Short mmCIF file of C-alpha atoms in Angstrom, two decimals:
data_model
loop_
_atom_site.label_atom_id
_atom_site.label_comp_id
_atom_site.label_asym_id
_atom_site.label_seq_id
_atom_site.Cartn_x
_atom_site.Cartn_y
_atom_site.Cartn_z
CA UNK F 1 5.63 -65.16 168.52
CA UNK F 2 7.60 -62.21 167.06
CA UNK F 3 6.19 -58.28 168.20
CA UNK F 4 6.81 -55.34 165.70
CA UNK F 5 8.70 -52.99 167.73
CA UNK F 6 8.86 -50.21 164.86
CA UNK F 7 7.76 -49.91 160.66
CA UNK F 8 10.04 -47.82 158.52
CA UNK F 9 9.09 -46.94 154.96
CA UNK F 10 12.05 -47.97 152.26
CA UNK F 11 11.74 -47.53 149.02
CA UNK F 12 7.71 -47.23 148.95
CA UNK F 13 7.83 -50.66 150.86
CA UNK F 14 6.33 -51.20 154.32
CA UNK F 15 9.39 -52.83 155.91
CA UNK F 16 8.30 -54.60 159.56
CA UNK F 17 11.09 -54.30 161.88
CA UNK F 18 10.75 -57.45 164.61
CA UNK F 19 12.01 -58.06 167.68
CA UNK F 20 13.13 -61.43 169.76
CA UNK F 21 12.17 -63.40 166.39
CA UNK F 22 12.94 -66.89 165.77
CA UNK F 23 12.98 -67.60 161.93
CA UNK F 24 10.47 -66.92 159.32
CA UNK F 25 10.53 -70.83 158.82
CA UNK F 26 8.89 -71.53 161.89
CA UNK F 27 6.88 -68.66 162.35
CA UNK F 28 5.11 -68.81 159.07
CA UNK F 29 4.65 -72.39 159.66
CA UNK F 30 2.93 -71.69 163.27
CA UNK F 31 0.99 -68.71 162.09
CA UNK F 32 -0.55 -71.35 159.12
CA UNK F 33 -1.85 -73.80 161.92
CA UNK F 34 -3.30 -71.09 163.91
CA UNK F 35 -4.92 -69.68 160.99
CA UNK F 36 -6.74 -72.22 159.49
CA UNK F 37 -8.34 -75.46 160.96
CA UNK F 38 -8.70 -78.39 160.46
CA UNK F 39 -5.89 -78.73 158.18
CA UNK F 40 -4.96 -76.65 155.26
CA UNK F 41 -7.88 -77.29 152.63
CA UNK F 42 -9.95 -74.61 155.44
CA UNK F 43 -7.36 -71.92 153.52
CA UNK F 44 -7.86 -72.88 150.00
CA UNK F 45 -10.92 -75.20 149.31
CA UNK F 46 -9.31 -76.84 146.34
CA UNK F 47 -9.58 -81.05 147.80
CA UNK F 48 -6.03 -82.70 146.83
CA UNK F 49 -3.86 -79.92 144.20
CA UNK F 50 -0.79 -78.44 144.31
CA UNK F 51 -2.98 -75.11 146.10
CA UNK F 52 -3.04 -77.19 149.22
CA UNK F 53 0.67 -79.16 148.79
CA UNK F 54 2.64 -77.23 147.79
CA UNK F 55 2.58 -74.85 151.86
CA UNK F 56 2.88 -78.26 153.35
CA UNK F 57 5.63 -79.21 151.21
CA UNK F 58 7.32 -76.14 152.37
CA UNK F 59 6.17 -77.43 155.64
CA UNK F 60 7.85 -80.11 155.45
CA UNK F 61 10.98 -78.73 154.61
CA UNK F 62 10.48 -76.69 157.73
CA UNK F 63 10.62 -79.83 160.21
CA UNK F 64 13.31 -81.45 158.57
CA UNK F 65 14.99 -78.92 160.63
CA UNK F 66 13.37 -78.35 163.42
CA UNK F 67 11.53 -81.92 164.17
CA UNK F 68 8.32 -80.50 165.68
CA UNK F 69 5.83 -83.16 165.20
CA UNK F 70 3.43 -80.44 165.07
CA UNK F 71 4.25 -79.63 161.62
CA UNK F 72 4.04 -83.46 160.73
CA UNK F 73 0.49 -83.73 162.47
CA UNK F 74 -0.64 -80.93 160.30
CA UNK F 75 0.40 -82.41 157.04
CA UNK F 76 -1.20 -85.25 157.81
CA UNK F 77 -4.82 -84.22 158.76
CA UNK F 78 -4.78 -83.31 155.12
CA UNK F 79 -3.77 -86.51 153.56
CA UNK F 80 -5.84 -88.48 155.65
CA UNK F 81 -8.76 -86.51 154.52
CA UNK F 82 -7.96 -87.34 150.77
CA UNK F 83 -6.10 -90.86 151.75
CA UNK F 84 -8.30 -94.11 153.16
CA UNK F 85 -6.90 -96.28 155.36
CA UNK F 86 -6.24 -98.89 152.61
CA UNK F 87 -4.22 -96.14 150.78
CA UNK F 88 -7.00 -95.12 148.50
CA UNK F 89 -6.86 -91.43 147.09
CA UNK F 90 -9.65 -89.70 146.85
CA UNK F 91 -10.30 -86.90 144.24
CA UNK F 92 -7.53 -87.57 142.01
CA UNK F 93 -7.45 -85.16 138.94
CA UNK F 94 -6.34 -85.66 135.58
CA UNK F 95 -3.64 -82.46 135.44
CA UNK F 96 -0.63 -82.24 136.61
CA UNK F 97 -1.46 -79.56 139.78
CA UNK F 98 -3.70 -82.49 141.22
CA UNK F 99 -0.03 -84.77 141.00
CA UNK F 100 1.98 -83.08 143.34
CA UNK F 101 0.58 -83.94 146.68
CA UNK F 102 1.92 -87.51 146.22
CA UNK F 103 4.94 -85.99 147.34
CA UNK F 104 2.84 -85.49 151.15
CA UNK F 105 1.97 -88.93 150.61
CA UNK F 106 6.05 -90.22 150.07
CA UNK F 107 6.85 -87.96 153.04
CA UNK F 108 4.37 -89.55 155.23
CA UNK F 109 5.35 -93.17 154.30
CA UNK F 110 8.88 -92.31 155.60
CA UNK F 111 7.73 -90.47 158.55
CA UNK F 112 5.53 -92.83 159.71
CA UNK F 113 5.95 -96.14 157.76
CA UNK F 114 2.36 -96.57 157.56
CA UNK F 115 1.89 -98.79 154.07
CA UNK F 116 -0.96 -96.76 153.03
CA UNK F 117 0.99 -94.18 152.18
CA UNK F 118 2.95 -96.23 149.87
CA UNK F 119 0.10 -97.65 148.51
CA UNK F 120 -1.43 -94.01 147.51
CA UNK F 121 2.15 -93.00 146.45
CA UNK F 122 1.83 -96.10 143.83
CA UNK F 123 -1.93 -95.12 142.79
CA UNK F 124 -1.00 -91.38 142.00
CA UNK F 125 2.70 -92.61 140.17
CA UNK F 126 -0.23 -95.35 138.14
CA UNK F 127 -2.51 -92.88 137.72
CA UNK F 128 0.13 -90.18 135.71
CA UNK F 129 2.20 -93.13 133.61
CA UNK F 130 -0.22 -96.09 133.22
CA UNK F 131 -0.02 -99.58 133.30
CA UNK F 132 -0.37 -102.53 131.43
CA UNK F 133 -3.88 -103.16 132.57
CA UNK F 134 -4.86 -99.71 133.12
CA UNK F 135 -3.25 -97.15 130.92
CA UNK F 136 -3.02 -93.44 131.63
CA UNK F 137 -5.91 -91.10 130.89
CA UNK F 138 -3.41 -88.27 130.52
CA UNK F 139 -3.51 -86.56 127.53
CA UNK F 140 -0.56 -85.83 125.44
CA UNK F 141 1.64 -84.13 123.01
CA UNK F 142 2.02 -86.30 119.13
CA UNK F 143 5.98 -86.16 120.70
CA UNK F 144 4.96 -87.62 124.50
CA UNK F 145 4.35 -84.21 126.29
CA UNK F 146 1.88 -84.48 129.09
CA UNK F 147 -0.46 -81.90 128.51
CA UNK F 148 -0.80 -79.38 131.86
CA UNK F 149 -4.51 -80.72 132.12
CA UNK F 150 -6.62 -82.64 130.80
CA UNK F 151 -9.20 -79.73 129.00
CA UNK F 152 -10.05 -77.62 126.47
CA UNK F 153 -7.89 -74.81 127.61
CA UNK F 154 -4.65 -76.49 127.51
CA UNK F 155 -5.19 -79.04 124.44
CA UNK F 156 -1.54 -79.62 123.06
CA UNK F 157 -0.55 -77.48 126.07
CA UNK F 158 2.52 -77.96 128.30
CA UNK F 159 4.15 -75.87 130.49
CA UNK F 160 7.26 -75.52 132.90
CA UNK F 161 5.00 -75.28 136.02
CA UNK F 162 4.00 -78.77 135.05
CA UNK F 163 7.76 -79.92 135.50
CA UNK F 164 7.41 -78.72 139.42
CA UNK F 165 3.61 -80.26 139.62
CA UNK F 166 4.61 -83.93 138.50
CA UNK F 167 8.49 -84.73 138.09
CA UNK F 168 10.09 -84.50 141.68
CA UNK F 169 7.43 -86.97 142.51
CA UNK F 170 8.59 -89.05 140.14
CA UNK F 171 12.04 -88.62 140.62
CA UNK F 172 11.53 -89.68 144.67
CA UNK F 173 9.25 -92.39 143.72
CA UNK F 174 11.35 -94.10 141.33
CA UNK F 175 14.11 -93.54 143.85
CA UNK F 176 12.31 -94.77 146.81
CA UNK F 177 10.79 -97.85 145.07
CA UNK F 178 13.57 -98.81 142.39
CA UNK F 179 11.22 -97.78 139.73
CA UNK F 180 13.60 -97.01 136.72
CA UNK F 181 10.39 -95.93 134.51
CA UNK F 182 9.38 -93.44 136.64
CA UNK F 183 12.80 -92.14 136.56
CA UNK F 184 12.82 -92.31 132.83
CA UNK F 185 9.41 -90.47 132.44
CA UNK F 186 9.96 -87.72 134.80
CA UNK F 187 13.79 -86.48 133.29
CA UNK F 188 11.56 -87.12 129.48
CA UNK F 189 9.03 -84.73 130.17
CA UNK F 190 11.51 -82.27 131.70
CA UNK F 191 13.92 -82.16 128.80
CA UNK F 192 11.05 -82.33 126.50
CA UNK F 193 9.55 -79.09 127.95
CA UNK F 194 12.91 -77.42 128.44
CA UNK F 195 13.52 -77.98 124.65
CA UNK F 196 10.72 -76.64 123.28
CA UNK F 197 10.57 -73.08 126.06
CA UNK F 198 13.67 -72.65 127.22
CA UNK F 199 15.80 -69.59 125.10
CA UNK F 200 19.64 -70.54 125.20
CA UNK F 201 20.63 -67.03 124.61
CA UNK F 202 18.63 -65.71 127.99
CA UNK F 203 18.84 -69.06 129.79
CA UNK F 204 14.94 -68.50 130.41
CA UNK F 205 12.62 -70.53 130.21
CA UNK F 206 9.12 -69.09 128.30
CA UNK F 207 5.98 -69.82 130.06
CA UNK F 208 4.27 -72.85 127.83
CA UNK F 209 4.24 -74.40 124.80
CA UNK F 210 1.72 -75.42 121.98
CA UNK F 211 2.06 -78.12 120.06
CA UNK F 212 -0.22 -77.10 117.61
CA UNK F 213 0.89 -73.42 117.24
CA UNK F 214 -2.95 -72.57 118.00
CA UNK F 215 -3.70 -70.62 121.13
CA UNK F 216 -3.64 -66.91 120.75
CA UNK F 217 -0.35 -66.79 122.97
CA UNK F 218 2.05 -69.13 120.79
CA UNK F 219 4.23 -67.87 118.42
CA UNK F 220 4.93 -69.47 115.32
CA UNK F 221 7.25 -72.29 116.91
CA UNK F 222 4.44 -72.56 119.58
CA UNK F 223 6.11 -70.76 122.63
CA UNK F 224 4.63 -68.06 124.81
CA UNK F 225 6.26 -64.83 124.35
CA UNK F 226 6.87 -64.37 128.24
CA UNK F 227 8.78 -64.94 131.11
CA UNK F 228 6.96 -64.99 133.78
CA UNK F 229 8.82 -65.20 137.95
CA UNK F 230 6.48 -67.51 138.97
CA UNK F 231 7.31 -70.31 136.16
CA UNK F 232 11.32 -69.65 136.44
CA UNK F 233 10.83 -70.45 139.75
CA UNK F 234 9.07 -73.57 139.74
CA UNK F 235 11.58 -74.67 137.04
CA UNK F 236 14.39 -74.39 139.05
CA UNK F 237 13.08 -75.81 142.16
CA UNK F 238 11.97 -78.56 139.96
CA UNK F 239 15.32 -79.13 138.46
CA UNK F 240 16.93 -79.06 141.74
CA UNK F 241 14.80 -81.55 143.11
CA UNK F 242 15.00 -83.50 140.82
CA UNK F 243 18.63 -83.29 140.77
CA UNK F 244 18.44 -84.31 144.25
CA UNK F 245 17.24 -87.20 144.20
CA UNK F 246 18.08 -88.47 140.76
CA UNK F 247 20.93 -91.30 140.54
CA UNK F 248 24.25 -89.87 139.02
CA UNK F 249 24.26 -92.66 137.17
CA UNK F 250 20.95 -91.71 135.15
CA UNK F 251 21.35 -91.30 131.01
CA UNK F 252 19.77 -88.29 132.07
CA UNK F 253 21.46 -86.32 135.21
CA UNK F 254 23.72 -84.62 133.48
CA UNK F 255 21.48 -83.16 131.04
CA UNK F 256 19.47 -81.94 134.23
CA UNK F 257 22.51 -80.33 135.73
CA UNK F 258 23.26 -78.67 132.95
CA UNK F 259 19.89 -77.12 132.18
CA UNK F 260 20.07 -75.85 136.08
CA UNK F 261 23.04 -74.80 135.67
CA UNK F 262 22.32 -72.84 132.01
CA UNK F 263 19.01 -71.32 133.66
CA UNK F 264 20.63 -69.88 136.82
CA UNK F 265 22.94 -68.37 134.59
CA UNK F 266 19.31 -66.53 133.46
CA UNK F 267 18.46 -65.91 136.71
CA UNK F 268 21.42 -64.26 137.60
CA UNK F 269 21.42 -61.67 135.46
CA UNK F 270 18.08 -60.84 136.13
CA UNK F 271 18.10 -60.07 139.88
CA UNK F 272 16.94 -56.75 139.79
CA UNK F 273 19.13 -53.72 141.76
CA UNK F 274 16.67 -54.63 145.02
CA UNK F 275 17.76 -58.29 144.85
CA UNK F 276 14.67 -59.31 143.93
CA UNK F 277 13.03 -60.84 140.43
CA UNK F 278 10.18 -58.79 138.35
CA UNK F 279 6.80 -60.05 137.69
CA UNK F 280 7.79 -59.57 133.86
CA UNK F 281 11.38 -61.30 134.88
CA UNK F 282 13.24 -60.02 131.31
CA UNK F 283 10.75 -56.50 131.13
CA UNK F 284 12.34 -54.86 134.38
CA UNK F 285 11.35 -51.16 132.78
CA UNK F 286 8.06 -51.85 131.84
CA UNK F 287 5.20 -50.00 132.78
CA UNK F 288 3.40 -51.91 135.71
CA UNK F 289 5.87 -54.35 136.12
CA UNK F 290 6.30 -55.41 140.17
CA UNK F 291 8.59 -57.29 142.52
CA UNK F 292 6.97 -60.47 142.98
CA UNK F 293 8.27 -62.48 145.54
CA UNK F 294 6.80 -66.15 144.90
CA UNK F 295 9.24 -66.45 141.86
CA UNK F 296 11.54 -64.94 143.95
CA UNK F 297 11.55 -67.15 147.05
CA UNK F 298 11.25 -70.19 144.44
CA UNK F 299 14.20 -69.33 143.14
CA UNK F 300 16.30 -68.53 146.54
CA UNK F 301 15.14 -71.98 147.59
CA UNK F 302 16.98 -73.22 144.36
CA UNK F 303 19.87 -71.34 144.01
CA UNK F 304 21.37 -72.08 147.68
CA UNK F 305 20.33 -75.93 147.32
CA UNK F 306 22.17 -75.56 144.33
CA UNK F 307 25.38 -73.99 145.96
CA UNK F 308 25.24 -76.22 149.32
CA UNK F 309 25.22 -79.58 146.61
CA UNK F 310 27.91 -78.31 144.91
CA UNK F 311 26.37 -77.61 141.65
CA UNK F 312 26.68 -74.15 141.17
CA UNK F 313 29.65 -71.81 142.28
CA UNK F 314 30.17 -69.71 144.83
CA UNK F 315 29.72 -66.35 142.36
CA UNK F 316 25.22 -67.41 143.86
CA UNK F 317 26.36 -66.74 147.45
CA UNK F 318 25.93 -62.89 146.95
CA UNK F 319 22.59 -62.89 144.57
CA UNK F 320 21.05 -65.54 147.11
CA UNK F 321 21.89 -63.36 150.17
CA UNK F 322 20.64 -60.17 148.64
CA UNK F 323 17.77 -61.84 147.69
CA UNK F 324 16.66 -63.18 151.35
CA UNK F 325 17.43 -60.10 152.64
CA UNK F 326 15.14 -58.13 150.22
CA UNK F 327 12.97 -60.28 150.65
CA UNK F 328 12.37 -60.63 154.19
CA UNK F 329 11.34 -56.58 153.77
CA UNK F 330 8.08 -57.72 151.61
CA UNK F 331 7.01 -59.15 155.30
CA UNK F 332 4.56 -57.49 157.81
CA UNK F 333 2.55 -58.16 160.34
CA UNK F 334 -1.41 -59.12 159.51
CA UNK F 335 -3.42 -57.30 161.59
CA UNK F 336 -4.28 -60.96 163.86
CA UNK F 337 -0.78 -60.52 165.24
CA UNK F 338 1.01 -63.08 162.64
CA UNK F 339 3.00 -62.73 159.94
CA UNK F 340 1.82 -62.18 156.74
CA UNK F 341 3.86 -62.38 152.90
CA UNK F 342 3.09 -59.38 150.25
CA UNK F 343 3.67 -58.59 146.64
CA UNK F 344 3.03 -62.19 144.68
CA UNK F 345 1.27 -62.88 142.30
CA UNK F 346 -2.01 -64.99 142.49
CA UNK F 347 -2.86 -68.22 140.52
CA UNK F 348 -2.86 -67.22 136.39
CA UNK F 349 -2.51 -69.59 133.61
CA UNK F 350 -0.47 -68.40 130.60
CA UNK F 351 -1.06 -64.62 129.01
CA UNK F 352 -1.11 -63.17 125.60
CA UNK F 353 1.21 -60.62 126.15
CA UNK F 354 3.19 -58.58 128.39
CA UNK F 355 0.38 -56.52 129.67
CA UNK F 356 -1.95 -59.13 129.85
CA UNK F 357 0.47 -60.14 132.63
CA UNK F 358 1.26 -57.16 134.43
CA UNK F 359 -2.40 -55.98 134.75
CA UNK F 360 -2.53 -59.08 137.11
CA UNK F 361 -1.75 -57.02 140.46
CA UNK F 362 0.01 -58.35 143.07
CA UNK F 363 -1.71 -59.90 146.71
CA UNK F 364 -0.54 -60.60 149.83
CA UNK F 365 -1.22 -63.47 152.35
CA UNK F 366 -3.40 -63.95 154.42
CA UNK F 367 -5.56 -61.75 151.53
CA UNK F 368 -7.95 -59.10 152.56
CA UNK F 369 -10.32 -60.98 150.33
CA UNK F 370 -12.14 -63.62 150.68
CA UNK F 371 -10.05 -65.88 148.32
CA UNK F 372 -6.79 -66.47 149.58
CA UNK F 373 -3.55 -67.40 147.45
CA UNK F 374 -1.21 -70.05 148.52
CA UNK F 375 2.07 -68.91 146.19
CA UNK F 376 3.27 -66.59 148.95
CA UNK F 377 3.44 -69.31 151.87
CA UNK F 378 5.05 -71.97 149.63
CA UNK F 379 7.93 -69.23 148.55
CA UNK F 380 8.44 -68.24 151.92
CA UNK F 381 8.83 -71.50 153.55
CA UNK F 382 11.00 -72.55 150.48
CA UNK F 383 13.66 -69.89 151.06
CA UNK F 384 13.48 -70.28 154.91
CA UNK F 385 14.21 -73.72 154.64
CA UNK F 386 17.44 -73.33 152.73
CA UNK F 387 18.62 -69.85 154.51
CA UNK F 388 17.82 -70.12 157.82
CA UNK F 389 19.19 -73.75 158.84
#
């Protein structure tokens, strides 16, 4: 494992210098093992939800590179703890955050061929869409938008997050098992949410929508009035994923590719003069406002899968490089010897305003309180995955 040798101060920012290092990638992925046992849930205590999926999807990413069964082991003293050996899931949840882990559940199916995983795969794809016998207990929009969960809260409610939570899923489901309605649902929902948040004139996308124009955040076409890192970045890895595993062929892919490409455009010209993307990503002067690194990772992860598929141009190559590099500086060493990731922001729904958001301070990872925040990991593996490979 990596040994500071020396810590500069840049900029206000507590920059680690390492020696003999291997990659981020690897390291973060080792130092999440070691830290918390038996499996990842130890870290976050939220059962099967994105908290939990979302590191070991980065995880995963991770070993497609390296093939260290280790990291494959890991992921899958999770599942098992949520998956029976019939397949059955336990703890399903009727929002969007508790969809993503089927993506653990595809990944495990193809690493190991065990049917089980399949079978949950099918129960969590059944669960979102419905079937004839047993149709979905999702709530949704009058025009077919699944709201972001199933409460009070977020009644008439979607948001772009909720593209990231549930669609790739889809997308590799329908892929993997020739399921054209899957296919069809996820690319809906994602052009349904893009059309009713995303501004064509900053190529941003606004936190949420409301149907019904109620909340005390919507506006009076229903939008949030923000832009928030975090949700541009789960946007555009969900539109690259997507992408990725969409057929060409789909009514729908070039619609997708579009949109990606429209919303980098966005993202562009938002990277701030660090390289990095603002808490507030379209505020960068106002007061409070922070570099927050889980958009910013998100987004890294995004724009280079973008550029190495061919879909965007090389004019990325410079704001993706200046973006690792900055971002690498927002790492330091946790004082058990391991790596830790700083200046994210931790779990929020969507805010009134622009200080409502930027009075949410930013947290590193591992957290010097108890609760700990997996955003950080997630980002960081993301980025690794597509810059250091």
């Amino acid at each position: 494992m990596m040994k500071a040798i020396m810590v500069l101060v840049l900029c206000g920012v507590i920059v680690p210098v390492f020696g003999q290092r291997t990659q981020w990638g690897v390291d973060f992925s080792d130092a999440i093992i070691s830290r918390y046992q038996p499996n990842i849930n130890a870290m976050t205590g939220k059962d099967w939800d994105h908290a939990n999926s979302i590191i070991l999807h980065g995880m995963e990413k991770i070993y497609a590179h390296t093939g260290d069964k280790t990291y494959v082991q890991y992921i899958q003293s999770f599942v098992d703890d949520f998956v029976s050996s019939e397949g059955e899931v336990r703890g399903l949840k009727t929002e969007l955050d508790g969809i993503h882990p089927g993506v653990l559940c595809l990944f495990l199916y193809q690493e190991t061929g065990e049917e089980r995983y399949q079978v949950a795969a099918q129960q969590m794809r059944d669960f979102l869409i419905g079937t004839v016998d047993h149709p979905s207990v999702f709530q949704k929009t009058p025009d077919g938008g699944y709201w972001h969960k199933n409460n009070d809260h977020y009644e008439q409610v979607m948001t772009v997050d909720g593209a990231y939570m549930s669609n790739p899923f889809l997308v590799k489901y329908g892929q993997m098992f020739d399921d054209a309605e899957s296919l069809d649902v996820a690319t809906f929902q994602t052009l349904l949410i893009a059309s009713r948040s995303f501004n064509i004139e900053s190529h941003l996308p606004y936190h949420g929508w409301n149907y019904a124009k109620n909340k005390s955040w919507s506006n009076a076409i229903g939008t949030s009035t923000e832009v928030w890192s975090r949700s541009v970045g789960w946007f555009s890895m969900a539109l690259v994923d997507i992408l990725d595993d969409l057929p060409a062929t789909h009514s729908d892919y070039q619609n997708i590719l579009y949109l990606f490409q429209q919303l980098s455009v966005g993202i562009k010209e938002t990277q701030n003069q660090q390289g990095l993307w603002y808490q507030m990503v379209n505020h960068p002067s106002a007061f409070g406002n922070y570099i927050e690194t889980s958009g910013s990772g998100m987004v890294i992860y995004a724009l280079k899968k973008g550029m190495d598929k061919g879909w965007l141009d090389t004019s990325y190559e410079g704001v993706v490089n200046q973006a690792w590099n900055s971002m690498q500086t927002y790492i330091s060493t946790n004082p058990d010897g391991l790596p830790q990731i700083n200046s994210f922001n931790p779990g929020m729904g969507i805010k009134d305003n622009l200080d409502e958001y930027v009075k949410v301070r930013p947290v590193s990872c591992p957290s010097e309180s108890e609760k700990q925040h997996p955003h950080g990991y997630c980002a960081i593996l993301m980025a690794a995955s597509v810059m250091e490979f």
